[in-house]
């Protein structure tokens, strides 16, 4: 325990109250509560832009035991709003680590609570569904905490992608030696997604979420990539219009997570708020084209409407979640465009799905020739 076992409170929107101890920054924070079942990779999780606006329960009993390292990041800062753990460790054992979890959270201004029965709390969220919550290590008055909670914005209908997207266009790779040029629309892209594309010989130009279509097209790319990101995809009409315009070019297009949902919306497929979402490193997905299964890394609270996908004449389902049969992948029958709901870069997680980057680059090369 830290902060001399300073008490902290967790209040959920359904009235559930849990008591624990302060960790990270002393303060108050609110957001949508969700949980991640991964046993490792907590730093990558905390810096994933798709978690913007959310307070995360790390279900593993010990978090922080291998410290933090500057290379183990997916963006330039922590993106979660707060952290809930059973044992959040200040002591760490990895000799390559540069700081403790306590130092890392303090430096990034993240309020956390430990000493909570996270497995019971996860069971509660799985039963009751995602909801807003507030953590405080400075306010003990429940009426005051309820006021903070009442002011917390609902994730349904919330546009967050533009708040975590790059503010300036930047590049990765060598345009002189690259085998292809990819325009990346950044809705909250993870660093390792970009690295996976660059490692396969692509030159990347990364554009802010609300970049005008004409500016993107000036690059004359060989293909387009739609990134992951936070928030409600249905609250992003600007992005849906961009995707519709890109599809008219008939160039290869690949979307991941939020990018998958935007591709669906651009083809008239509605999205919906899931009961509690998919977040973790062990979600089984079946590739219905090859018949093979993959263990996947996931982080999403919205999904695409299954019945609408199945009824669409120009869309083929490529991947299905083996836990709940939700749609995990689609491709267009009449255009070189496909997407998956999960994270094939899988940092952290198993690398079963990295073949999708190979498939995308091969599709780009095929349409170049």
mmCIF file of C-alpha atoms in Angstrom, residues 20-335:
data_model
loop_
_atom_site.group_PDB
_atom_site.id
_atom_site.type_symbol
_atom_site.label_atom_id
_atom_site.label_comp_id
_atom_site.label_asym_id
_atom_site.label_seq_id
_atom_site.Cartn_x
_atom_site.Cartn_y
_atom_site.Cartn_z
ATOM 1 C CA UNK A 20 -9.563 0.885 -0.957
ATOM 2 C CA UNK A 21 -6.305 2.774 -0.773
ATOM 3 C CA UNK A 22 -4.809 5.617 -2.797
ATOM 4 C CA UNK A 23 -2.253 4.964 -5.516
ATOM 5 C CA UNK A 24 -0.824 7.258 -8.166
ATOM 6 C CA UNK A 25 -1.915 10.875 -7.957
ATOM 7 C CA UNK A 26 -4.001 12.050 -5.008
ATOM 8 C CA UNK A 27 -7.192 13.423 -6.499
ATOM 9 C CA UNK A 28 -10.556 12.664 -8.088
ATOM 10 C CA UNK A 29 -11.352 11.263 -11.518
ATOM 11 C CA UNK A 30 -14.413 9.947 -13.354
ATOM 12 C CA UNK A 31 -15.124 7.999 -16.515
ATOM 13 C CA UNK A 32 -16.643 4.808 -17.876
ATOM 14 C CA UNK A 33 -15.555 1.719 -15.958
ATOM 15 C CA UNK A 34 -14.293 -1.254 -17.971
ATOM 16 C CA UNK A 35 -11.977 -4.200 -17.376
ATOM 17 C CA UNK A 36 -8.978 -5.816 -19.033
ATOM 18 C CA UNK A 37 -8.204 -9.484 -18.398
ATOM 19 C CA UNK A 38 -4.573 -9.376 -19.575
ATOM 20 C CA UNK A 39 -1.903 -10.604 -17.174
ATOM 21 C CA UNK A 40 0.897 -8.510 -18.715
ATOM 22 C CA UNK A 41 1.312 -5.428 -20.866
ATOM 23 C CA UNK A 42 -0.246 -2.951 -18.456
ATOM 24 C CA UNK A 43 1.864 -0.039 -19.722
ATOM 25 C CA UNK A 44 0.793 -0.639 -23.316
ATOM 26 C CA UNK A 45 -2.810 -0.823 -22.125
ATOM 27 C CA UNK A 46 -2.571 2.450 -20.200
ATOM 28 C CA UNK A 47 -1.142 4.282 -23.233
ATOM 29 C CA UNK A 48 -3.587 2.868 -25.799
ATOM 30 C CA UNK A 49 -5.596 5.872 -27.110
ATOM 31 C CA UNK A 50 -8.661 3.641 -27.454
ATOM 32 C CA UNK A 51 -8.991 3.808 -23.656
ATOM 33 C CA UNK A 52 -9.512 7.579 -23.600
ATOM 34 C CA UNK A 53 -12.348 8.518 -21.257
ATOM 35 C CA UNK A 54 -12.268 5.214 -19.393
ATOM 36 C CA UNK A 55 -11.331 4.006 -15.936
ATOM 37 C CA UNK A 56 -9.875 0.543 -16.205
ATOM 38 C CA UNK A 57 -9.954 -2.419 -13.852
ATOM 39 C CA UNK A 58 -6.864 -4.577 -14.311
ATOM 40 C CA UNK A 59 -8.175 -8.006 -13.390
ATOM 41 C CA UNK A 60 -4.774 -9.573 -12.739
ATOM 42 C CA UNK A 61 -3.947 -9.631 -9.030
ATOM 43 C CA UNK A 62 -0.548 -7.887 -9.331
ATOM 44 C CA UNK A 63 -0.021 -4.868 -11.590
ATOM 45 C CA UNK A 64 3.230 -2.896 -11.597
ATOM 46 C CA UNK A 65 5.551 -5.715 -10.571
ATOM 47 C CA UNK A 66 7.870 -5.216 -13.571
ATOM 48 C CA UNK A 67 7.846 -1.414 -13.483
ATOM 49 C CA UNK A 68 7.666 0.788 -16.570
ATOM 50 C CA UNK A 69 9.937 1.458 -19.536
ATOM 51 C CA UNK A 70 9.801 4.293 -22.069
ATOM 52 C CA UNK A 71 9.759 1.897 -25.037
ATOM 53 C CA UNK A 72 6.684 -0.013 -23.808
ATOM 54 C CA UNK A 73 4.166 2.569 -24.952
ATOM 55 C CA UNK A 74 1.476 2.902 -27.605
ATOM 56 C CA UNK A 75 1.202 6.713 -27.528
ATOM 57 C CA UNK A 76 2.988 9.694 -25.995
ATOM 58 C CA UNK A 77 1.067 9.633 -22.691
ATOM 59 C CA UNK A 78 -1.251 7.599 -20.501
ATOM 60 C CA UNK A 79 -4.752 7.729 -21.971
ATOM 61 C CA UNK A 80 -6.864 6.052 -19.266
ATOM 62 C CA UNK A 81 -8.771 8.329 -16.866
ATOM 63 C CA UNK A 82 -8.072 6.186 -13.808
ATOM 64 C CA UNK A 83 -6.932 2.768 -12.610
ATOM 65 C CA UNK A 84 -8.437 0.141 -10.290
ATOM 66 C CA UNK A 85 -6.345 -2.762 -8.983
ATOM 67 C CA UNK A 86 -6.134 -5.437 -6.320
ATOM 68 C CA UNK A 87 -2.410 -4.957 -5.702
ATOM 69 C CA UNK A 88 -0.771 -2.032 -7.481
ATOM 70 C CA UNK A 89 2.936 -2.548 -6.913
ATOM 71 C CA UNK A 90 5.471 0.196 -6.233
ATOM 72 C CA UNK A 91 8.346 -2.294 -6.009
ATOM 73 C CA UNK A 92 9.421 -3.878 -9.294
ATOM 74 C CA UNK A 93 11.863 -6.605 -10.319
ATOM 75 C CA UNK A 94 12.797 -5.897 -13.975
ATOM 76 C CA UNK A 95 16.323 -4.515 -14.199
ATOM 77 C CA UNK A 96 15.480 -2.784 -17.504
ATOM 78 C CA UNK A 97 12.669 -0.779 -15.913
ATOM 79 C CA UNK A 98 13.156 2.973 -15.628
ATOM 80 C CA UNK A 99 10.561 3.814 -12.964
ATOM 81 C CA UNK A 100 7.877 2.346 -10.726
ATOM 82 C CA UNK A 101 4.189 2.275 -11.546
ATOM 83 C CA UNK A 102 3.594 4.741 -8.703
ATOM 84 C CA UNK A 103 6.064 7.222 -10.203
ATOM 85 C CA UNK A 104 4.627 6.710 -13.673
ATOM 86 C CA UNK A 105 1.048 7.377 -12.605
ATOM 87 C CA UNK A 106 2.074 10.422 -10.564
ATOM 88 C CA UNK A 107 4.043 11.873 -13.481
ATOM 89 C CA UNK A 108 1.035 11.440 -15.750
ATOM 90 C CA UNK A 109 -1.505 12.725 -13.209
ATOM 91 C CA UNK A 110 -3.475 9.475 -12.982
ATOM 92 C CA UNK A 111 -5.653 8.762 -9.936
ATOM 93 C CA UNK A 112 -5.825 5.099 -8.914
ATOM 94 C CA UNK A 113 -7.262 2.896 -6.193
ATOM 95 C CA UNK A 114 -5.877 -0.413 -4.935
ATOM 96 C CA UNK A 115 -7.020 -2.947 -2.359
ATOM 97 C CA UNK A 116 -10.212 -3.593 -4.329
ATOM 98 C CA UNK A 117 -11.537 -7.114 -4.971
ATOM 99 C CA UNK A 118 -11.137 -6.722 -8.727
ATOM 100 C CA UNK A 119 -12.473 -10.151 -9.620
ATOM 101 C CA UNK A 120 -15.718 -9.513 -7.755
ATOM 102 C CA UNK A 121 -15.898 -6.074 -9.371
ATOM 103 C CA UNK A 122 -15.353 -7.526 -12.853
ATOM 104 C CA UNK A 123 -18.099 -10.062 -12.192
ATOM 105 C CA UNK A 124 -20.364 -7.163 -11.211
ATOM 106 C CA UNK A 125 -19.587 -5.251 -14.444
ATOM 107 C CA UNK A 126 -20.104 -8.376 -16.541
ATOM 108 C CA UNK A 127 -23.539 -8.721 -14.946
ATOM 109 C CA UNK A 128 -24.661 -5.091 -14.776
ATOM 110 C CA UNK A 129 -22.825 -3.754 -17.829
ATOM 111 C CA UNK A 130 -20.531 -0.804 -18.448
ATOM 112 C CA UNK A 131 -21.328 2.352 -16.466
ATOM 113 C CA UNK A 132 -19.689 5.537 -15.255
ATOM 114 C CA UNK A 133 -17.764 5.674 -11.990
ATOM 115 C CA UNK A 134 -15.677 8.012 -9.864
ATOM 116 C CA UNK A 135 -12.479 7.379 -7.888
ATOM 117 C CA UNK A 136 -11.350 9.777 -5.189
ATOM 118 C CA UNK A 137 -8.542 9.849 -2.660
ATOM 119 C CA UNK A 138 -9.400 13.394 -1.570
ATOM 120 C CA UNK A 139 -13.222 13.501 -1.252
ATOM 121 C CA UNK A 140 -14.933 11.348 1.365
ATOM 122 C CA UNK A 141 -18.402 12.921 1.150
ATOM 123 C CA UNK A 142 -20.556 10.585 -0.946
ATOM 124 C CA UNK A 143 -22.937 13.413 -1.893
ATOM 125 C CA UNK A 144 -20.007 15.328 -3.382
ATOM 126 C CA UNK A 145 -18.851 12.232 -5.235
ATOM 127 C CA UNK A 146 -22.353 11.745 -6.642
ATOM 128 C CA UNK A 147 -22.202 15.294 -8.036
ATOM 129 C CA UNK A 148 -18.917 14.452 -9.779
ATOM 130 C CA UNK A 149 -20.487 11.279 -11.143
ATOM 131 C CA UNK A 150 -23.584 13.113 -12.372
ATOM 132 C CA UNK A 151 -21.350 15.487 -14.347
ATOM 133 C CA UNK A 152 -19.531 12.612 -16.074
ATOM 134 C CA UNK A 153 -20.428 12.389 -19.774
ATOM 135 C CA UNK A 154 -21.928 9.141 -21.104
ATOM 136 C CA UNK A 155 -19.715 7.248 -23.570
ATOM 137 C CA UNK A 156 -22.734 6.577 -25.801
ATOM 138 C CA UNK A 157 -22.767 9.401 -28.338
ATOM 139 C CA UNK A 158 -19.348 10.732 -27.298
ATOM 140 C CA UNK A 159 -16.826 11.668 -29.992
ATOM 141 C CA UNK A 160 -13.300 11.213 -28.641
ATOM 142 C CA UNK A 161 -11.154 10.272 -31.627
ATOM 143 C CA UNK A 162 -10.298 13.849 -32.580
ATOM 144 C CA UNK A 163 -9.101 14.534 -29.017
ATOM 145 C CA UNK A 164 -6.382 11.835 -29.171
ATOM 146 C CA UNK A 165 -5.486 12.060 -32.870
ATOM 147 C CA UNK A 166 -2.254 13.658 -34.003
ATOM 148 C CA UNK A 167 -2.539 17.414 -34.492
ATOM 149 C CA UNK A 168 0.004 17.477 -37.331
ATOM 150 C CA UNK A 169 0.751 15.296 -40.341
ATOM 151 C CA UNK A 170 3.892 13.193 -39.888
ATOM 152 C CA UNK A 171 5.712 10.400 -41.721
ATOM 153 C CA UNK A 172 7.292 7.007 -41.078
ATOM 154 C CA UNK A 173 9.504 5.015 -43.411
ATOM 155 C CA UNK A 174 11.555 6.002 -46.443
ATOM 156 C CA UNK A 175 9.514 7.189 -49.451
ATOM 157 C CA UNK A 176 12.477 6.502 -51.768
ATOM 158 C CA UNK A 177 12.924 2.839 -50.877
ATOM 159 C CA UNK A 178 9.441 1.878 -49.709
ATOM 160 C CA UNK A 179 7.518 -0.763 -51.636
ATOM 161 C CA UNK A 180 4.240 1.138 -51.199
ATOM 162 C CA UNK A 181 2.729 4.330 -49.796
ATOM 163 C CA UNK A 182 -0.029 4.140 -47.180
ATOM 164 C CA UNK A 183 -2.175 7.024 -45.945
ATOM 165 C CA UNK A 184 -3.039 6.439 -42.281
ATOM 166 C CA UNK A 185 -6.098 8.197 -40.836
ATOM 167 C CA UNK A 186 -5.291 8.581 -37.154
ATOM 168 C CA UNK A 187 -8.307 8.181 -34.884
ATOM 169 C CA UNK A 188 -6.067 7.160 -31.974
ATOM 170 C CA UNK A 189 -3.531 4.879 -33.626
ATOM 171 C CA UNK A 190 -1.211 2.664 -31.584
ATOM 172 C CA UNK A 191 2.532 2.956 -32.252
ATOM 173 C CA UNK A 192 2.931 -0.756 -32.889
ATOM 174 C CA UNK A 193 0.313 -0.726 -35.637
ATOM 175 C CA UNK A 194 2.418 1.812 -37.495
ATOM 176 C CA UNK A 195 5.571 -0.210 -36.819
ATOM 177 C CA UNK A 196 3.967 -3.349 -38.252
ATOM 178 C CA UNK A 197 3.165 -1.509 -41.476
ATOM 179 C CA UNK A 198 6.586 0.133 -41.682
ATOM 180 C CA UNK A 199 8.368 -3.169 -41.041
ATOM 181 C CA UNK A 200 6.622 -4.578 -44.100
ATOM 182 C CA UNK A 201 8.214 -1.986 -46.348
ATOM 183 C CA UNK A 202 5.506 0.684 -46.342
ATOM 184 C CA UNK A 203 6.053 4.424 -46.301
ATOM 185 C CA UNK A 204 3.402 5.990 -44.068
ATOM 186 C CA UNK A 205 1.936 9.453 -43.890
ATOM 187 C CA UNK A 206 -0.242 9.842 -40.803
ATOM 188 C CA UNK A 207 -3.114 12.335 -40.962
ATOM 189 C CA UNK A 208 -5.207 13.920 -38.178
ATOM 190 C CA UNK A 209 -8.724 12.516 -37.789
ATOM 191 C CA UNK A 210 -10.475 15.524 -39.355
ATOM 192 C CA UNK A 211 -8.101 16.061 -42.293
ATOM 193 C CA UNK A 212 -9.996 17.119 -45.449
ATOM 194 C CA UNK A 213 -10.210 14.333 -48.009
ATOM 195 C CA UNK A 214 -8.462 16.465 -50.642
ATOM 196 C CA UNK A 215 -5.415 16.841 -48.384
ATOM 197 C CA UNK A 216 -5.182 13.078 -47.908
ATOM 198 C CA UNK A 217 -5.527 12.422 -51.629
ATOM 199 C CA UNK A 218 -2.677 14.810 -52.437
ATOM 200 C CA UNK A 219 -0.325 12.091 -51.189
ATOM 201 C CA UNK A 220 -1.484 9.801 -54.029
ATOM 202 C CA UNK A 221 -1.204 6.745 -51.744
ATOM 203 C CA UNK A 222 -1.343 3.143 -52.874
ATOM 204 C CA UNK A 223 -3.689 2.278 -50.011
ATOM 205 C CA UNK A 224 -5.527 3.596 -46.965
ATOM 206 C CA UNK A 225 -5.474 2.539 -43.331
ATOM 207 C CA UNK A 226 -8.208 3.418 -40.794
ATOM 208 C CA UNK A 227 -6.895 3.232 -37.230
ATOM 209 C CA UNK A 228 -8.286 2.196 -33.890
ATOM 210 C CA UNK A 229 -9.547 4.863 -31.501
ATOM 211 C CA UNK A 230 -11.901 5.726 -28.630
ATOM 212 C CA UNK A 231 -15.518 6.810 -28.357
ATOM 213 C CA UNK A 232 -18.748 6.180 -30.215
ATOM 214 C CA UNK A 233 -18.247 5.648 -33.976
ATOM 215 C CA UNK A 234 -21.824 6.779 -34.646
ATOM 216 C CA UNK A 235 -20.820 10.217 -33.306
ATOM 217 C CA UNK A 236 -18.257 10.589 -36.120
ATOM 218 C CA UNK A 237 -20.179 11.561 -39.281
ATOM 219 C CA UNK A 238 -17.087 13.420 -40.522
ATOM 220 C CA UNK A 239 -15.113 10.161 -40.493
ATOM 221 C CA UNK A 240 -17.897 8.169 -42.158
ATOM 222 C CA UNK A 241 -17.986 10.678 -45.019
ATOM 223 C CA UNK A 242 -14.208 10.414 -45.380
ATOM 224 C CA UNK A 243 -14.386 6.623 -45.599
ATOM 225 C CA UNK A 244 -17.166 6.808 -48.185
ATOM 226 C CA UNK A 245 -14.999 9.122 -50.304
ATOM 227 C CA UNK A 246 -11.955 6.870 -49.971
ATOM 228 C CA UNK A 247 -13.951 3.824 -51.079
ATOM 229 C CA UNK A 248 -14.869 5.515 -54.357
ATOM 230 C CA UNK A 249 -11.179 5.349 -55.358
ATOM 231 C CA UNK A 250 -11.215 1.534 -55.289
ATOM 232 C CA UNK A 251 -7.806 1.456 -53.612
ATOM 233 C CA UNK A 252 -6.983 -1.114 -50.923
ATOM 234 C CA UNK A 253 -8.301 -0.116 -47.509
ATOM 235 C CA UNK A 254 -7.754 -1.782 -44.136
ATOM 236 C CA UNK A 255 -9.454 -0.838 -40.865
ATOM 237 C CA UNK A 256 -8.762 -1.929 -37.291
ATOM 238 C CA UNK A 257 -11.190 -1.622 -34.345
ATOM 239 C CA UNK A 258 -12.761 1.861 -34.708
ATOM 240 C CA UNK A 259 -11.661 1.722 -38.346
ATOM 241 C CA UNK A 260 -13.675 -1.507 -38.684
ATOM 242 C CA UNK A 261 -16.758 0.195 -37.267
ATOM 243 C CA UNK A 262 -16.329 3.203 -39.573
ATOM 244 C CA UNK A 263 -16.061 0.939 -42.625
ATOM 245 C CA UNK A 264 -19.319 -0.698 -41.546
ATOM 246 C CA UNK A 265 -21.056 2.667 -41.025
ATOM 247 C CA UNK A 266 -19.847 3.860 -44.435
ATOM 248 C CA UNK A 267 -21.723 0.895 -45.905
ATOM 249 C CA UNK A 268 -24.955 1.485 -43.989
ATOM 250 C CA UNK A 269 -24.243 -0.989 -41.157
ATOM 251 C CA UNK A 270 -25.254 0.442 -37.738
ATOM 252 C CA UNK A 271 -23.033 0.191 -34.663
ATOM 253 C CA UNK A 272 -24.187 -0.337 -31.082
ATOM 254 C CA UNK A 273 -22.940 0.034 -27.503
ATOM 255 C CA UNK A 274 -21.957 -3.369 -26.158
ATOM 256 C CA UNK A 275 -23.024 -4.564 -22.708
ATOM 257 C CA UNK A 276 -19.477 -4.542 -21.340
ATOM 258 C CA UNK A 277 -17.197 -4.749 -24.379
ATOM 259 C CA UNK A 278 -14.163 -6.889 -25.162
ATOM 260 C CA UNK A 279 -10.840 -6.000 -23.552
ATOM 261 C CA UNK A 280 -7.986 -8.411 -23.009
ATOM 262 C CA UNK A 281 -5.361 -10.608 -24.654
ATOM 263 C CA UNK A 282 -7.161 -13.941 -24.903
ATOM 264 C CA UNK A 283 -10.286 -13.545 -27.047
ATOM 265 C CA UNK A 284 -10.834 -16.473 -29.435
ATOM 266 C CA UNK A 285 -11.738 -15.533 -33.000
ATOM 267 C CA UNK A 286 -12.423 -17.822 -35.953
ATOM 268 C CA UNK A 287 -11.328 -16.895 -39.454
ATOM 269 C CA UNK A 288 -14.293 -18.313 -41.368
ATOM 270 C CA UNK A 289 -12.418 -18.044 -44.686
ATOM 271 C CA UNK A 290 -9.527 -20.317 -43.634
ATOM 272 C CA UNK A 291 -11.306 -22.201 -40.839
ATOM 273 C CA UNK A 292 -8.457 -21.406 -38.439
ATOM 274 C CA UNK A 293 -8.866 -19.835 -35.009
ATOM 275 C CA UNK A 294 -6.762 -17.055 -33.486
ATOM 276 C CA UNK A 295 -6.222 -15.852 -29.921
ATOM 277 C CA UNK A 296 -6.608 -12.097 -30.193
ATOM 278 C CA UNK A 297 -6.005 -8.840 -28.359
ATOM 279 C CA UNK A 298 -9.122 -6.672 -28.099
ATOM 280 C CA UNK A 299 -10.216 -3.306 -26.771
ATOM 281 C CA UNK A 300 -13.636 -2.036 -27.798
ATOM 282 C CA UNK A 301 -16.965 -1.102 -26.238
ATOM 283 C CA UNK A 302 -18.914 -0.781 -29.493
ATOM 284 C CA UNK A 303 -19.673 -3.344 -32.180
ATOM 285 C CA UNK A 304 -21.263 -3.636 -35.614
ATOM 286 C CA UNK A 305 -24.835 -4.888 -35.897
ATOM 287 C CA UNK A 306 -24.620 -8.619 -36.796
ATOM 288 C CA UNK A 307 -27.988 -8.938 -38.546
ATOM 289 C CA UNK A 308 -27.310 -5.902 -40.719
ATOM 290 C CA UNK A 309 -23.928 -7.318 -41.738
ATOM 291 C CA UNK A 310 -25.444 -10.694 -42.612
ATOM 292 C CA UNK A 311 -28.171 -9.050 -44.695
ATOM 293 C CA UNK A 312 -25.830 -6.773 -46.653
ATOM 294 C CA UNK A 313 -25.407 -8.038 -50.239
ATOM 295 C CA UNK A 314 -21.931 -6.549 -50.717
ATOM 296 C CA UNK A 315 -20.319 -7.553 -47.410
ATOM 297 C CA UNK A 316 -18.759 -10.867 -46.479
ATOM 298 C CA UNK A 317 -18.124 -11.857 -42.854
ATOM 299 C CA UNK A 318 -14.519 -13.013 -42.420
ATOM 300 C CA UNK A 319 -14.109 -13.384 -38.658
ATOM 301 C CA UNK A 320 -16.431 -14.361 -35.780
ATOM 302 C CA UNK A 321 -15.877 -14.124 -32.016
ATOM 303 C CA UNK A 322 -16.085 -17.631 -30.578
ATOM 304 C CA UNK A 323 -17.300 -16.404 -27.182
ATOM 305 C CA UNK A 324 -20.372 -14.449 -28.262
ATOM 306 C CA UNK A 325 -20.488 -14.779 -32.080
ATOM 307 C CA UNK A 326 -20.067 -11.013 -32.554
ATOM 308 C CA UNK A 327 -18.702 -9.815 -35.887
ATOM 309 C CA UNK A 328 -14.898 -9.590 -35.774
ATOM 310 C CA UNK A 329 -14.065 -9.074 -39.440
ATOM 311 C CA UNK A 330 -15.641 -8.100 -42.756
ATOM 312 C CA UNK A 331 -14.588 -7.498 -46.328
ATOM 313 C CA UNK A 332 -16.356 -5.853 -49.221
ATOM 314 C CA UNK A 333 -17.206 -8.061 -52.179
ATOM 315 C CA UNK A 334 -17.061 -5.238 -54.694
ATOM 316 C CA UNK A 335 -14.029 -3.282 -53.425
#
